[in-house]
PDB file of C-alpha atoms in Angstrom:
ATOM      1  CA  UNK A   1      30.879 -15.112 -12.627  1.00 54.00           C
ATOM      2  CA  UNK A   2      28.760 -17.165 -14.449  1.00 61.00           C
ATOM      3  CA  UNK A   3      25.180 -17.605 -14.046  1.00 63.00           C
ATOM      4  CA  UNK A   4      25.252 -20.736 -12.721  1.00 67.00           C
ATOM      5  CA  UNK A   5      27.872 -19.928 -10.259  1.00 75.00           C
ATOM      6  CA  UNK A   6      25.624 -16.528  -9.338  1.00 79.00           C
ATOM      7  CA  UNK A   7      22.557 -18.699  -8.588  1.00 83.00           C
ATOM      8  CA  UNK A   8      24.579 -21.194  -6.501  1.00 84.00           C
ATOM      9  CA  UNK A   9      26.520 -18.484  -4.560  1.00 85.00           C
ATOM     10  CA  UNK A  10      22.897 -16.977  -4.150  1.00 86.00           C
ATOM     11  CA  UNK A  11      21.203 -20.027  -2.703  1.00 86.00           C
ATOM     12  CA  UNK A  12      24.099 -20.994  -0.600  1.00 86.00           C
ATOM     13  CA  UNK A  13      23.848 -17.294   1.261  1.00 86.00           C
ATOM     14  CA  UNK A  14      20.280 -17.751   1.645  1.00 86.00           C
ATOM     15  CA  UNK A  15      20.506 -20.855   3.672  1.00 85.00           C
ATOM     16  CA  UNK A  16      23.187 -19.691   5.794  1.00 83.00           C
ATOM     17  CA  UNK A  17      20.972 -16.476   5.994  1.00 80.00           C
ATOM     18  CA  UNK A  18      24.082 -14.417   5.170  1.00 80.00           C
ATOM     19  CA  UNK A  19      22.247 -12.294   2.699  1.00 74.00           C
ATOM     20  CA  UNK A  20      20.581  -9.228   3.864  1.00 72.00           C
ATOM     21  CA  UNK A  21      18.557  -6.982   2.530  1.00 66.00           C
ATOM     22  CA  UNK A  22      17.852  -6.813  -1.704  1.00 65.00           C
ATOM     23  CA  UNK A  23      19.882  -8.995  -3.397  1.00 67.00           C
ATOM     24  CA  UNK A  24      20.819  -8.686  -7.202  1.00 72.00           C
ATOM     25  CA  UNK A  25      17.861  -9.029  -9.404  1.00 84.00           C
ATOM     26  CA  UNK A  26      16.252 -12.555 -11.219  1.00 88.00           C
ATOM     27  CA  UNK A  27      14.672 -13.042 -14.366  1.00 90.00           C
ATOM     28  CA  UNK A  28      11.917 -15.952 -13.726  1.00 91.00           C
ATOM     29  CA  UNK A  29      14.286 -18.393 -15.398  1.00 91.00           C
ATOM     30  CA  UNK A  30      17.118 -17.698 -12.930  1.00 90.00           C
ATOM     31  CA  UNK A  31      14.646 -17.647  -9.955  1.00 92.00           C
ATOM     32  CA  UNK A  32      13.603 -21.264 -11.195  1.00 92.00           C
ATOM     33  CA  UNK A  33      17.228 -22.135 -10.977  1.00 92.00           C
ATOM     34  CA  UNK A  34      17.519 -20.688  -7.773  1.00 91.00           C
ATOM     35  CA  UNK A  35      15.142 -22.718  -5.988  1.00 92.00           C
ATOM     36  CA  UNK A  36      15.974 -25.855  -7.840  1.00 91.00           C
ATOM     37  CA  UNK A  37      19.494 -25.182  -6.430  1.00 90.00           C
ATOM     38  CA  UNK A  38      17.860 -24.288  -3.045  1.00 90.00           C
ATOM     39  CA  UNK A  39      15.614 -27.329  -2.689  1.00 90.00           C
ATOM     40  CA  UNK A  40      18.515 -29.737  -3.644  1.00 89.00           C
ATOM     41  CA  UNK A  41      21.040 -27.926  -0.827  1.00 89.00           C
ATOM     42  CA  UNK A  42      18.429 -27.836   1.527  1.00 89.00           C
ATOM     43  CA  UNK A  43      16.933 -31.698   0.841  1.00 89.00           C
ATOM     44  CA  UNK A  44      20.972 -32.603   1.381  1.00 88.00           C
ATOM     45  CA  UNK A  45      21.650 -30.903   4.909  1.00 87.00           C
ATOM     46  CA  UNK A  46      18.362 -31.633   6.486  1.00 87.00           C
ATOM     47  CA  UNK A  47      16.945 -28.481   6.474  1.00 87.00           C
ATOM     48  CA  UNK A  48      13.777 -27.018   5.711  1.00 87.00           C
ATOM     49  CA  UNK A  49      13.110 -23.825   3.793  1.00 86.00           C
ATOM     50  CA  UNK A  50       9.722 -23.259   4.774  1.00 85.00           C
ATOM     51  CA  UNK A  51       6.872 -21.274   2.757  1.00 88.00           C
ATOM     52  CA  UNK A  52       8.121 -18.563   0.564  1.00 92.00           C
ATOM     53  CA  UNK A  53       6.628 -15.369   0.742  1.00 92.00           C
ATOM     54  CA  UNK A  54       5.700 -13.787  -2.642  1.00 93.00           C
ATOM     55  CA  UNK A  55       4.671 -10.338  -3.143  1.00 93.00           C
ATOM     56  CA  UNK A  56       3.448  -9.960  -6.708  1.00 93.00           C
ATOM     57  CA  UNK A  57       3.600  -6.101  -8.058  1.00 91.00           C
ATOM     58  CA  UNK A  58       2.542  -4.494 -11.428  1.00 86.00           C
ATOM     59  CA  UNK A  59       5.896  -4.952 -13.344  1.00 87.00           C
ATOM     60  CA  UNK A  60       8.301  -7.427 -10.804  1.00 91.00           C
ATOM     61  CA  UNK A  61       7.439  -9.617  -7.905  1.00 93.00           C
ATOM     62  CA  UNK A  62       9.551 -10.086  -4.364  1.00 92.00           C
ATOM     63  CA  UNK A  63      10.482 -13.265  -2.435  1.00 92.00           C
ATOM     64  CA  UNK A  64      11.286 -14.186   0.785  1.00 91.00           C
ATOM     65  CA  UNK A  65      12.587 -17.302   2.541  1.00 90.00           C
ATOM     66  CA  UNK A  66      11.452 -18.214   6.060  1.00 86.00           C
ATOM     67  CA  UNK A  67      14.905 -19.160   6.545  1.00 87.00           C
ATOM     68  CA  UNK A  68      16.508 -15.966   5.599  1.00 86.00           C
ATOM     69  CA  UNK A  69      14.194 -13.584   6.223  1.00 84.00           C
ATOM     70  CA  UNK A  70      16.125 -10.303   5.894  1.00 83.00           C
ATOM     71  CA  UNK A  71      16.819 -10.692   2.102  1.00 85.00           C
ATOM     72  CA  UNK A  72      14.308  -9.887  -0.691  1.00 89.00           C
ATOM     73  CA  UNK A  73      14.987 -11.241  -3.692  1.00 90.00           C
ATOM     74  CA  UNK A  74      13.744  -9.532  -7.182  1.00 92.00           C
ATOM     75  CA  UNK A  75      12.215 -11.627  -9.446  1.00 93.00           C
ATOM     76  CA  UNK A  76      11.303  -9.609 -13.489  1.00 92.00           C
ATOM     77  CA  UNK A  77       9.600 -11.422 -16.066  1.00 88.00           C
ATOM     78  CA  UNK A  78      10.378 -10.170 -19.772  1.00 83.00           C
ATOM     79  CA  UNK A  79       7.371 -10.695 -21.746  1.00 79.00           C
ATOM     80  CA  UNK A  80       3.781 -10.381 -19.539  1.00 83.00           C
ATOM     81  CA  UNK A  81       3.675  -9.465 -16.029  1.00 86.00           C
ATOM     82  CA  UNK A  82       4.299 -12.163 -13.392  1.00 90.00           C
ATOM     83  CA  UNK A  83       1.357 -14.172 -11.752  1.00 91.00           C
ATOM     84  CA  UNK A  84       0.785 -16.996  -9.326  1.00 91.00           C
ATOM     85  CA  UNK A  85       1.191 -19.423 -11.955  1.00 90.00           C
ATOM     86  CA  UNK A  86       4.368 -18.636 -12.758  1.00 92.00           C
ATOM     87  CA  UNK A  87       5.615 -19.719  -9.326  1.00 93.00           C
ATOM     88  CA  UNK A  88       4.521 -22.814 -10.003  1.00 92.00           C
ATOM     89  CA  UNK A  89       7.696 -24.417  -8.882  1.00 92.00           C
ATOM     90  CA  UNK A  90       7.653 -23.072  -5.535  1.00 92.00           C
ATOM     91  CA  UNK A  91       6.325 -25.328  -3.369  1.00 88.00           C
ATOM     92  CA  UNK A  92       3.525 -24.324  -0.008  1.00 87.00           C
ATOM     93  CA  UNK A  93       4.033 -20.100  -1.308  1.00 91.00           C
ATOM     94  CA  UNK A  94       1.798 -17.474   0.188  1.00 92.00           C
ATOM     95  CA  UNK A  95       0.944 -15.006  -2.347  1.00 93.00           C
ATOM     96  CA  UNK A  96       0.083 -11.499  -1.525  1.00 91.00           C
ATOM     97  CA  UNK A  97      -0.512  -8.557  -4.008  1.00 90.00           C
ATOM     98  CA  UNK A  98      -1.404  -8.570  -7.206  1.00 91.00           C
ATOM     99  CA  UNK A  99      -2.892 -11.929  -7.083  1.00 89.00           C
ATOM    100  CA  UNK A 100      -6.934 -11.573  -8.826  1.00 87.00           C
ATOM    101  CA  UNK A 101      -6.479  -9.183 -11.292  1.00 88.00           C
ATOM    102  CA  UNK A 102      -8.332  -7.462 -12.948  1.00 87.00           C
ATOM    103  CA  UNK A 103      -8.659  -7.743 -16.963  1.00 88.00           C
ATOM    104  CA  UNK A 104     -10.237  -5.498 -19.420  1.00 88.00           C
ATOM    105  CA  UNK A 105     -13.042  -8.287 -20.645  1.00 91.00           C
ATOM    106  CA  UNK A 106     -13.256  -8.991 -16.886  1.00 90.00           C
ATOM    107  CA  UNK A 107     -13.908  -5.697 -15.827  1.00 90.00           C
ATOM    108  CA  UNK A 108     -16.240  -4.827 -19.353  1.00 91.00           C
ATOM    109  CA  UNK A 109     -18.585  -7.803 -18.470  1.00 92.00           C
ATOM    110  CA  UNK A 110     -19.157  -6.549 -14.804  1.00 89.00           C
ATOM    111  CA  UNK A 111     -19.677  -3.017 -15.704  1.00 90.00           C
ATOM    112  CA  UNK A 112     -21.932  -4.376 -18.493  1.00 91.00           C
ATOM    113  CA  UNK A 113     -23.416  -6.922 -15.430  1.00 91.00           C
ATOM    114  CA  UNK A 114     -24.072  -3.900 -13.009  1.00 88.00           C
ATOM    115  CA  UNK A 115     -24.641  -1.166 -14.789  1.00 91.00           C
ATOM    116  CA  UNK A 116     -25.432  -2.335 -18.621  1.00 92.00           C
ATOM    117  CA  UNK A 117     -29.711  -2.043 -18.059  1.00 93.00           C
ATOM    118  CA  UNK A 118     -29.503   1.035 -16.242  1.00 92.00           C
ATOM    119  CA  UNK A 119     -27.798   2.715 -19.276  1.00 93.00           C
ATOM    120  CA  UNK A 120     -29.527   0.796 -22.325  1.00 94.00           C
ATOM    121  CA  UNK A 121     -32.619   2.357 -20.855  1.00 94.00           C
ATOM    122  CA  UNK A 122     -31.109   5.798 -20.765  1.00 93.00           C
ATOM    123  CA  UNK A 123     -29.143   5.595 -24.004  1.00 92.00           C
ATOM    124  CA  UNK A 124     -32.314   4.164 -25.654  1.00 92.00           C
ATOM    125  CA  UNK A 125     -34.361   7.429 -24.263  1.00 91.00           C
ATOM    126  CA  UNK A 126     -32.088   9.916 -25.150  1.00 90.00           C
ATOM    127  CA  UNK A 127     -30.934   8.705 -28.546  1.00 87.00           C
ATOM    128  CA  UNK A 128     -35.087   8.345 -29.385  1.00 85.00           C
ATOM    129  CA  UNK A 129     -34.891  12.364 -28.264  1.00 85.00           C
ATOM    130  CA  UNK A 130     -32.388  13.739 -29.864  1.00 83.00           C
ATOM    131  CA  UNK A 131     -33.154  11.992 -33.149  1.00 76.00           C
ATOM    132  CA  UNK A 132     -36.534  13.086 -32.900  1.00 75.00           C
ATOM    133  CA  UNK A 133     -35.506  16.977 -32.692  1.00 69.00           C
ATOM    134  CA  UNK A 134     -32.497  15.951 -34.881  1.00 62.00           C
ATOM    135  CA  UNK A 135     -30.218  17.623 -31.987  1.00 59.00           C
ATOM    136  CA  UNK A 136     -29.529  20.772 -33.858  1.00 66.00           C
ATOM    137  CA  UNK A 137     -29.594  22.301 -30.659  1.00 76.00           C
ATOM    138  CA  UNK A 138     -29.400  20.126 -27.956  1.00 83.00           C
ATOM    139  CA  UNK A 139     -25.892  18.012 -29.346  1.00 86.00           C
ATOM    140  CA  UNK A 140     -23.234  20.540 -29.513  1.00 87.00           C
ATOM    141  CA  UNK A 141     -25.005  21.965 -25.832  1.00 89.00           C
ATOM    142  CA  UNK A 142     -24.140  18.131 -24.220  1.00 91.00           C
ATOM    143  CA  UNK A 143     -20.701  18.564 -26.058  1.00 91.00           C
ATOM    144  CA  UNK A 144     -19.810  21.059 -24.180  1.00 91.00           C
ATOM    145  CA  UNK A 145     -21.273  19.737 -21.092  1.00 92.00           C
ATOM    146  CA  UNK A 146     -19.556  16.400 -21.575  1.00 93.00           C
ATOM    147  CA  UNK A 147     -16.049  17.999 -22.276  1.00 91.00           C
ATOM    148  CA  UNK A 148     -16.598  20.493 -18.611  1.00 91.00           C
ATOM    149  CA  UNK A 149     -17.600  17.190 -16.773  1.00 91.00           C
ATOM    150  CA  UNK A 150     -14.713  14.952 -18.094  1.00 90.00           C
ATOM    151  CA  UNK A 151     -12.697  17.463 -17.141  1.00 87.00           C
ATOM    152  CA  UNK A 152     -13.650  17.762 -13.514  1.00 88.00           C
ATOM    153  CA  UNK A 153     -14.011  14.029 -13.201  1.00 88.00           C
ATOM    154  CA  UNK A 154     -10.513  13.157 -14.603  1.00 85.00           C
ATOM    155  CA  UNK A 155      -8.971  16.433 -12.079  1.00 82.00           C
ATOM    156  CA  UNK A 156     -11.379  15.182  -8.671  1.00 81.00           C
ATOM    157  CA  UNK A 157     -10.705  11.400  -9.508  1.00 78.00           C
ATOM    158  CA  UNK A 158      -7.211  11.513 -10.060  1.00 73.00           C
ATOM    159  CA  UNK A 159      -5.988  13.906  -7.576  1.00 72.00           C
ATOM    160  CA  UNK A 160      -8.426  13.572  -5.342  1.00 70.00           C
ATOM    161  CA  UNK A 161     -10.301  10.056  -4.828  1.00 67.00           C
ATOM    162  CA  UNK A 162      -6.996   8.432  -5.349  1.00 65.00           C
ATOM    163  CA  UNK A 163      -4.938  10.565  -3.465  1.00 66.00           C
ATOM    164  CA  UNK A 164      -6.760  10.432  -0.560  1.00 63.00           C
ATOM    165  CA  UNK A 165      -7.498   6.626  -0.655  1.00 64.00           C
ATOM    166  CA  UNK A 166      -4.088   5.791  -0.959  1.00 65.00           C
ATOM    167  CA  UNK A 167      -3.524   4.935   3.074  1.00 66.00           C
ATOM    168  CA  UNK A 168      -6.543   2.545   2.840  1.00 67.00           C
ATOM    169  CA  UNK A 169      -4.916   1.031  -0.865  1.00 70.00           C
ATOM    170  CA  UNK A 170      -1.850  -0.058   0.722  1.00 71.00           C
ATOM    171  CA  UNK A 171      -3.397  -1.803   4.115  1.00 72.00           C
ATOM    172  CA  UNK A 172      -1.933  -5.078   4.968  1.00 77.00           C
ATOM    173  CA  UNK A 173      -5.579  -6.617   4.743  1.00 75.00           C
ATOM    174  CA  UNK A 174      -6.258  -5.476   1.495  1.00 76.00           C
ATOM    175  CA  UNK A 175      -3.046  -6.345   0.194  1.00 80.00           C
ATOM    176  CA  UNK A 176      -2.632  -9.723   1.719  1.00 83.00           C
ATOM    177  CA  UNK A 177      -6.187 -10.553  -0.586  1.00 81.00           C
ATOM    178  CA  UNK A 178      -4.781  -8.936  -3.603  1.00 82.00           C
ATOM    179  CA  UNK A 179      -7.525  -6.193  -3.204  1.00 79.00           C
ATOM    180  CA  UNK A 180      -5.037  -3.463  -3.454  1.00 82.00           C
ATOM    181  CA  UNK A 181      -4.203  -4.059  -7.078  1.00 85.00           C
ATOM    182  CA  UNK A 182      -7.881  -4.565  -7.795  1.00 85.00           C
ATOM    183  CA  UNK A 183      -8.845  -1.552  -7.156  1.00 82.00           C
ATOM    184  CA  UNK A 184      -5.469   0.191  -9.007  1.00 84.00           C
ATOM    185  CA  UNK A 185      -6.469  -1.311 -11.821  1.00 87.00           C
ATOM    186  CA  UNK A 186     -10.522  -0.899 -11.752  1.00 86.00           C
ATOM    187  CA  UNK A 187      -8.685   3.061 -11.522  1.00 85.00           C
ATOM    188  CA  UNK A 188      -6.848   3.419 -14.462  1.00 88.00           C
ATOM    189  CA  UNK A 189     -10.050   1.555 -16.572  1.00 91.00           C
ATOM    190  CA  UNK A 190     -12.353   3.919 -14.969  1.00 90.00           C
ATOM    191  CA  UNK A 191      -9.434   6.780 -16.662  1.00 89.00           C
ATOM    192  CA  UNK A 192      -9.030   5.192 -19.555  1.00 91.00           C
ATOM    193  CA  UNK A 193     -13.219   5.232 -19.961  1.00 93.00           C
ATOM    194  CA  UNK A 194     -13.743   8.701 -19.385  1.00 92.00           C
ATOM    195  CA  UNK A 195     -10.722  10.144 -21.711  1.00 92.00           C
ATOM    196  CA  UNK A 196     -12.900   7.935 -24.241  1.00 94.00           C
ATOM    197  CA  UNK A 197     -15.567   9.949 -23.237  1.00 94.00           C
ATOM    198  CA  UNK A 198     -13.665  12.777 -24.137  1.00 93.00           C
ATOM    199  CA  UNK A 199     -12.832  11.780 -27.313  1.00 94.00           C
ATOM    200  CA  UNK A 200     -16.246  11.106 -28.293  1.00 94.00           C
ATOM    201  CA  UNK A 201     -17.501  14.225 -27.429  1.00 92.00           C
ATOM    202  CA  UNK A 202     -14.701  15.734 -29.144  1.00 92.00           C
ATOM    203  CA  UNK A 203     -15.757  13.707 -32.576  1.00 91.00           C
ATOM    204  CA  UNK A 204     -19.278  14.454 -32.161  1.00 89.00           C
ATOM    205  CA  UNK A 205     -18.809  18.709 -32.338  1.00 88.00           C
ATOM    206  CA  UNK A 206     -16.144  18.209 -35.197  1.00 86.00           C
ATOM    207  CA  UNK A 207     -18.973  15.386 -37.134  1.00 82.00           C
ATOM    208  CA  UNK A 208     -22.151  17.450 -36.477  1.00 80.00           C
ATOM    209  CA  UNK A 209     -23.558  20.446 -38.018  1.00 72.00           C
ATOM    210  CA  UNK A 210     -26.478  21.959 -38.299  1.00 63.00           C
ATOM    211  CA  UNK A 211     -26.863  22.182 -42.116  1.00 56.00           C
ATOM    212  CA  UNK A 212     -28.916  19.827 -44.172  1.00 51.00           C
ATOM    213  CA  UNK A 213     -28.905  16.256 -43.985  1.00 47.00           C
ATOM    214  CA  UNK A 214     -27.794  15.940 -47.968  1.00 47.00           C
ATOM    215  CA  UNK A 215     -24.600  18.321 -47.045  1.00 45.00           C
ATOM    216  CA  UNK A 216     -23.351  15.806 -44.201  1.00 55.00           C
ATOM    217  CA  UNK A 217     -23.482  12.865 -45.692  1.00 59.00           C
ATOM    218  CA  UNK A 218     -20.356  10.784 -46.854  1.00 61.00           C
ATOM    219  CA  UNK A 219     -19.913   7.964 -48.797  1.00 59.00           C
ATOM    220  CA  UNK A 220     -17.618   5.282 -48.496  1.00 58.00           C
ATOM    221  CA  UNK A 221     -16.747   4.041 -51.873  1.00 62.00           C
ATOM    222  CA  UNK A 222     -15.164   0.531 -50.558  1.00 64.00           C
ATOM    223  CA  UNK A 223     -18.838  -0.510 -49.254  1.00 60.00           C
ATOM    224  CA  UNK A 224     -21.533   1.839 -51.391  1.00 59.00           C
ATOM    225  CA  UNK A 225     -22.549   3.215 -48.951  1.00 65.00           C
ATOM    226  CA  UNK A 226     -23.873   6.628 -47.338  1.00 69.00           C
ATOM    227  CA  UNK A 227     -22.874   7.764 -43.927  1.00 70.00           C
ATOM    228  CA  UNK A 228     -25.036  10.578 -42.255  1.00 75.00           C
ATOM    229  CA  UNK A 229     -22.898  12.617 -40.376  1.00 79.00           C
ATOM    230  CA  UNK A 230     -25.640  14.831 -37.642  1.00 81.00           C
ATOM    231  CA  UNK A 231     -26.585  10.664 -36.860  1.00 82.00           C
ATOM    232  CA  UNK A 232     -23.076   9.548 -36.036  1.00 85.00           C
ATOM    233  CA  UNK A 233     -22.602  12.723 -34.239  1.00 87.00           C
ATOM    234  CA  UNK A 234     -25.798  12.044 -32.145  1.00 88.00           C
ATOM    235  CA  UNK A 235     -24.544   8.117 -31.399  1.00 90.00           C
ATOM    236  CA  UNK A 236     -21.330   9.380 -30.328  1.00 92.00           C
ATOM    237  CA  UNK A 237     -22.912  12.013 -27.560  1.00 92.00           C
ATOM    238  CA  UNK A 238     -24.774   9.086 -26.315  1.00 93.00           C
ATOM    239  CA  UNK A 239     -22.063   7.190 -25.783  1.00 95.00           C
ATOM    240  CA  UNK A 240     -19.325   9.568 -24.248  1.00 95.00           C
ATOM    241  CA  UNK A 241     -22.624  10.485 -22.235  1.00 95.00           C
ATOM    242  CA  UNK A 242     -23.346   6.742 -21.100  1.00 95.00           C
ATOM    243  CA  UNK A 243     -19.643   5.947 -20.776  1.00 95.00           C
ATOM    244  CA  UNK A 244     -19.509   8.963 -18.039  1.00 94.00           C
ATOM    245  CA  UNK A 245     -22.208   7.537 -16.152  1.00 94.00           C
ATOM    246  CA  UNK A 246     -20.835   4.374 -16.014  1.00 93.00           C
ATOM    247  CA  UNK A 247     -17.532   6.223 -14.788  1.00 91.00           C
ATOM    248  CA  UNK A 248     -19.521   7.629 -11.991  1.00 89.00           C
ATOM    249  CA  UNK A 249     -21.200   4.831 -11.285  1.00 88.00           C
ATOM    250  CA  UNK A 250     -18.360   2.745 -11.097  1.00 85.00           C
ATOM    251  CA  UNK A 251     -16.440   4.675  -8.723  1.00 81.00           C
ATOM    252  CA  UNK A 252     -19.443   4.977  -6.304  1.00 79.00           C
ATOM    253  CA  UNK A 253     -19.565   1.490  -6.281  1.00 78.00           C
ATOM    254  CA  UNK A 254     -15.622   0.863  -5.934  1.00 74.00           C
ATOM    255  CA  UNK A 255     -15.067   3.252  -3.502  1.00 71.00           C
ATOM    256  CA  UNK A 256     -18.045   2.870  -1.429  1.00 74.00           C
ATOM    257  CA  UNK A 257     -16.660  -1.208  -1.549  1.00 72.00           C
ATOM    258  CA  UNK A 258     -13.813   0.143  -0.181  1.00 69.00           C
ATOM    259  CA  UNK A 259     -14.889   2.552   2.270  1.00 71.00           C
ATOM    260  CA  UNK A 260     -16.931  -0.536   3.949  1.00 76.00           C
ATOM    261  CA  UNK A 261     -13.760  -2.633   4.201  1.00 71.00           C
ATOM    262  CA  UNK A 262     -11.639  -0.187   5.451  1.00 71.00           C
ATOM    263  CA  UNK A 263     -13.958   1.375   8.142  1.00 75.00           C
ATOM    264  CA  UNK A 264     -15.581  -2.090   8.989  1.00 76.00           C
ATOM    265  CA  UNK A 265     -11.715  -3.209   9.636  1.00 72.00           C
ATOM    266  CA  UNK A 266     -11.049  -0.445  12.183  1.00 74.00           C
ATOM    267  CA  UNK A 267     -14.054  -1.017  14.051  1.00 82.00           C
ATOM    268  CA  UNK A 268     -13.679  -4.559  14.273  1.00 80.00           C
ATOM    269  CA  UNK A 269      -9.799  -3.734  15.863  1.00 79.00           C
ATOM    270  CA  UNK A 270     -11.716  -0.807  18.108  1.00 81.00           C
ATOM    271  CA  UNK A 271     -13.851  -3.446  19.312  1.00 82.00           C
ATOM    272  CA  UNK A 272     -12.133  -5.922  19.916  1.00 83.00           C
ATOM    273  CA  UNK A 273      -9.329  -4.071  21.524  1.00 81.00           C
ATOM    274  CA  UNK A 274     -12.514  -2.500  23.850  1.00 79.00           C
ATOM    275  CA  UNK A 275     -13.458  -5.776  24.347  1.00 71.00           C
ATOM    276  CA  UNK A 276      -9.769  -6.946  26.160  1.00 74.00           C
ATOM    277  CA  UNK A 277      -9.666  -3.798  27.828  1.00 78.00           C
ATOM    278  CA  UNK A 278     -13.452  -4.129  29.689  1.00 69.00           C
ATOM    279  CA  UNK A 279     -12.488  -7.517  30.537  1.00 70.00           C
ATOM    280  CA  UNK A 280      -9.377  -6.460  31.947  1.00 72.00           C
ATOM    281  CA  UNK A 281     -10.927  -4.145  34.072  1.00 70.00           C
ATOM    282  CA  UNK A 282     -13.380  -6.459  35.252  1.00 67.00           C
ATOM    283  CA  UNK A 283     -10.742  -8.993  36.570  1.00 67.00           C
ATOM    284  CA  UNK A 284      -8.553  -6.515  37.832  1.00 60.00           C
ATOM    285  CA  UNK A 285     -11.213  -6.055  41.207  1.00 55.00           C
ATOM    286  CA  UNK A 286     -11.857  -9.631  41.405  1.00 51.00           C
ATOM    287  CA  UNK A 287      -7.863 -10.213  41.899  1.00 48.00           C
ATOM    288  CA  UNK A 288      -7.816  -7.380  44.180  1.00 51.00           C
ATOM    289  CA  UNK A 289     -10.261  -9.125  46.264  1.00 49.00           C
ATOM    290  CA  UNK A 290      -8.608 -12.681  46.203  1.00 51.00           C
ATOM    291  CA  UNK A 291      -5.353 -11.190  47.106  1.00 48.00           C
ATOM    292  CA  UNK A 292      -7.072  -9.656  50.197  1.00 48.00           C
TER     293      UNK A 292
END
């Protein structure tokens, strides 16, 4: 069967709603074709399709038709990962999902927004100390310290934090304003900071030693130029050490975000549930009465 055949045998199931469940999956091209096909049948017979439903995910996105609302359809992309404006055909759609996400500059400006003076101000006092002392001692100790607390971070945030928070991740609420994927994705940057961390405070022991300053230097022919090894060592402690505050920072202020939605959600159900039931019991008496 050829594709155009598929994508009219597709469209003609979906407004007789004789498709259910998934149906074969759509490269955006084919989807395009689909509801190009779909518009035309349904602008000839007098019907309307209504709003499309579109669930946007990581690495596909999912449709559904008003009209046939029993069938999903699959929609890939082959290059970047679908977004809104690649619907842009689709006319009235209600997005849900991954639909404000989150990008690395994005997410390095707001850290840099919330957090950047807090750690400037710490970086700029510790690097003053340890440069001071020349951190013959005090270096390979925050090493160690650094590599220990990665460690537990990256075991408690990943099987922990995230595992637990994954029935509030997936709420209809959060997914219907794309907050879900937010916060996935605020996750694996928050990961992908503190194995940086890591690696820092992994380059740091291997850089510094405690020898004299003439013995760890380097020089790099292509600029004439000397490199002090004991003072990179020392800038790269301060940073795994500022990039782990920042990871613990961050997820306080994620996850506390999130807490507040969630449990702000529930009692605003509780209540208003309460709220129907007190007024149900108040009437109940009152049509006693009448009825006697």
């Amino acid at each position: 069967m050829s594709q155009q055949s598929r994508v009219s045998v597709l469209a003609e199931a979906i407004l007789s709603n004789s498709l259910k469940g998934a149906s074969d999956t759509l490269d955006l091209e084919e989807f395009k074709q689909l509801y190009r096909s779909l518009e035309k049948l349904a602008r000839e017979r007098g019907i309307y399709i209504g709003k499309p439903q579109i669930l946007i995910l990581t690495e596909q996105a999912l449709v559904r038709f008003s009209i046939a609302p029993d069938s999903v359809i699959y929609v890939t992309k082959k290059v970047k990962p679908l977004s809104q404006s690649d619907f842009e055909i689709v006319l009235e759609p209600e997005f849900q999902g991954n639909i404000r996400p989150v990008t690395l500059p994005v997410f390095v400006w707001t850290e840099i927004r919330l957090n950047g003076l807090v750690l400037l101000i710490i970086g700029a006092v510790l690097l003053a100390l340890l440069h001071l002392q020349s951190g013959a001692e005090a270096v390979p100790l925050i090493n160690q310290m650094l590599v220990e607390a990665n460690a537990l971070f990256i075991g408690i945030f990943v099987l922990f934090t995230v595992g637990q928070n994954r029935d509030y991740l997936i709420s209809r609420e959060l997914r219907k304003k794309g907050m879900t994927h937010q916060f996935i994705q605020n996750d694996k940057f928050v990961v992908r900071i503190s194995i940086t961390s890591l690696l820092l405070a992994f380059l740091s022991t291997a850089a510094f030693s405690d020898q004299s300053a003439n013995a760890r230097q380097i020089v790099l022919p292509m600029i004439q130029t000397n490199i002090d090894l004991n003072a990179c060592a020392i800038v790269f402690t301060v940073l795994a050490l500022l990039l782990l505050m920042d990871c613990f920072l961050s997820i306080t202020k994620y996850y506390l975000r999130l807490m507040t939605k969630t449990v702000e959600a529930k009692m605003t159900k509780d209540w208003i549930a309460d709220s129907m039931t007190e007024q149900t019991a108040h009437s109940s008496p009152k049509a006693d009465t009448d009825s006697e």
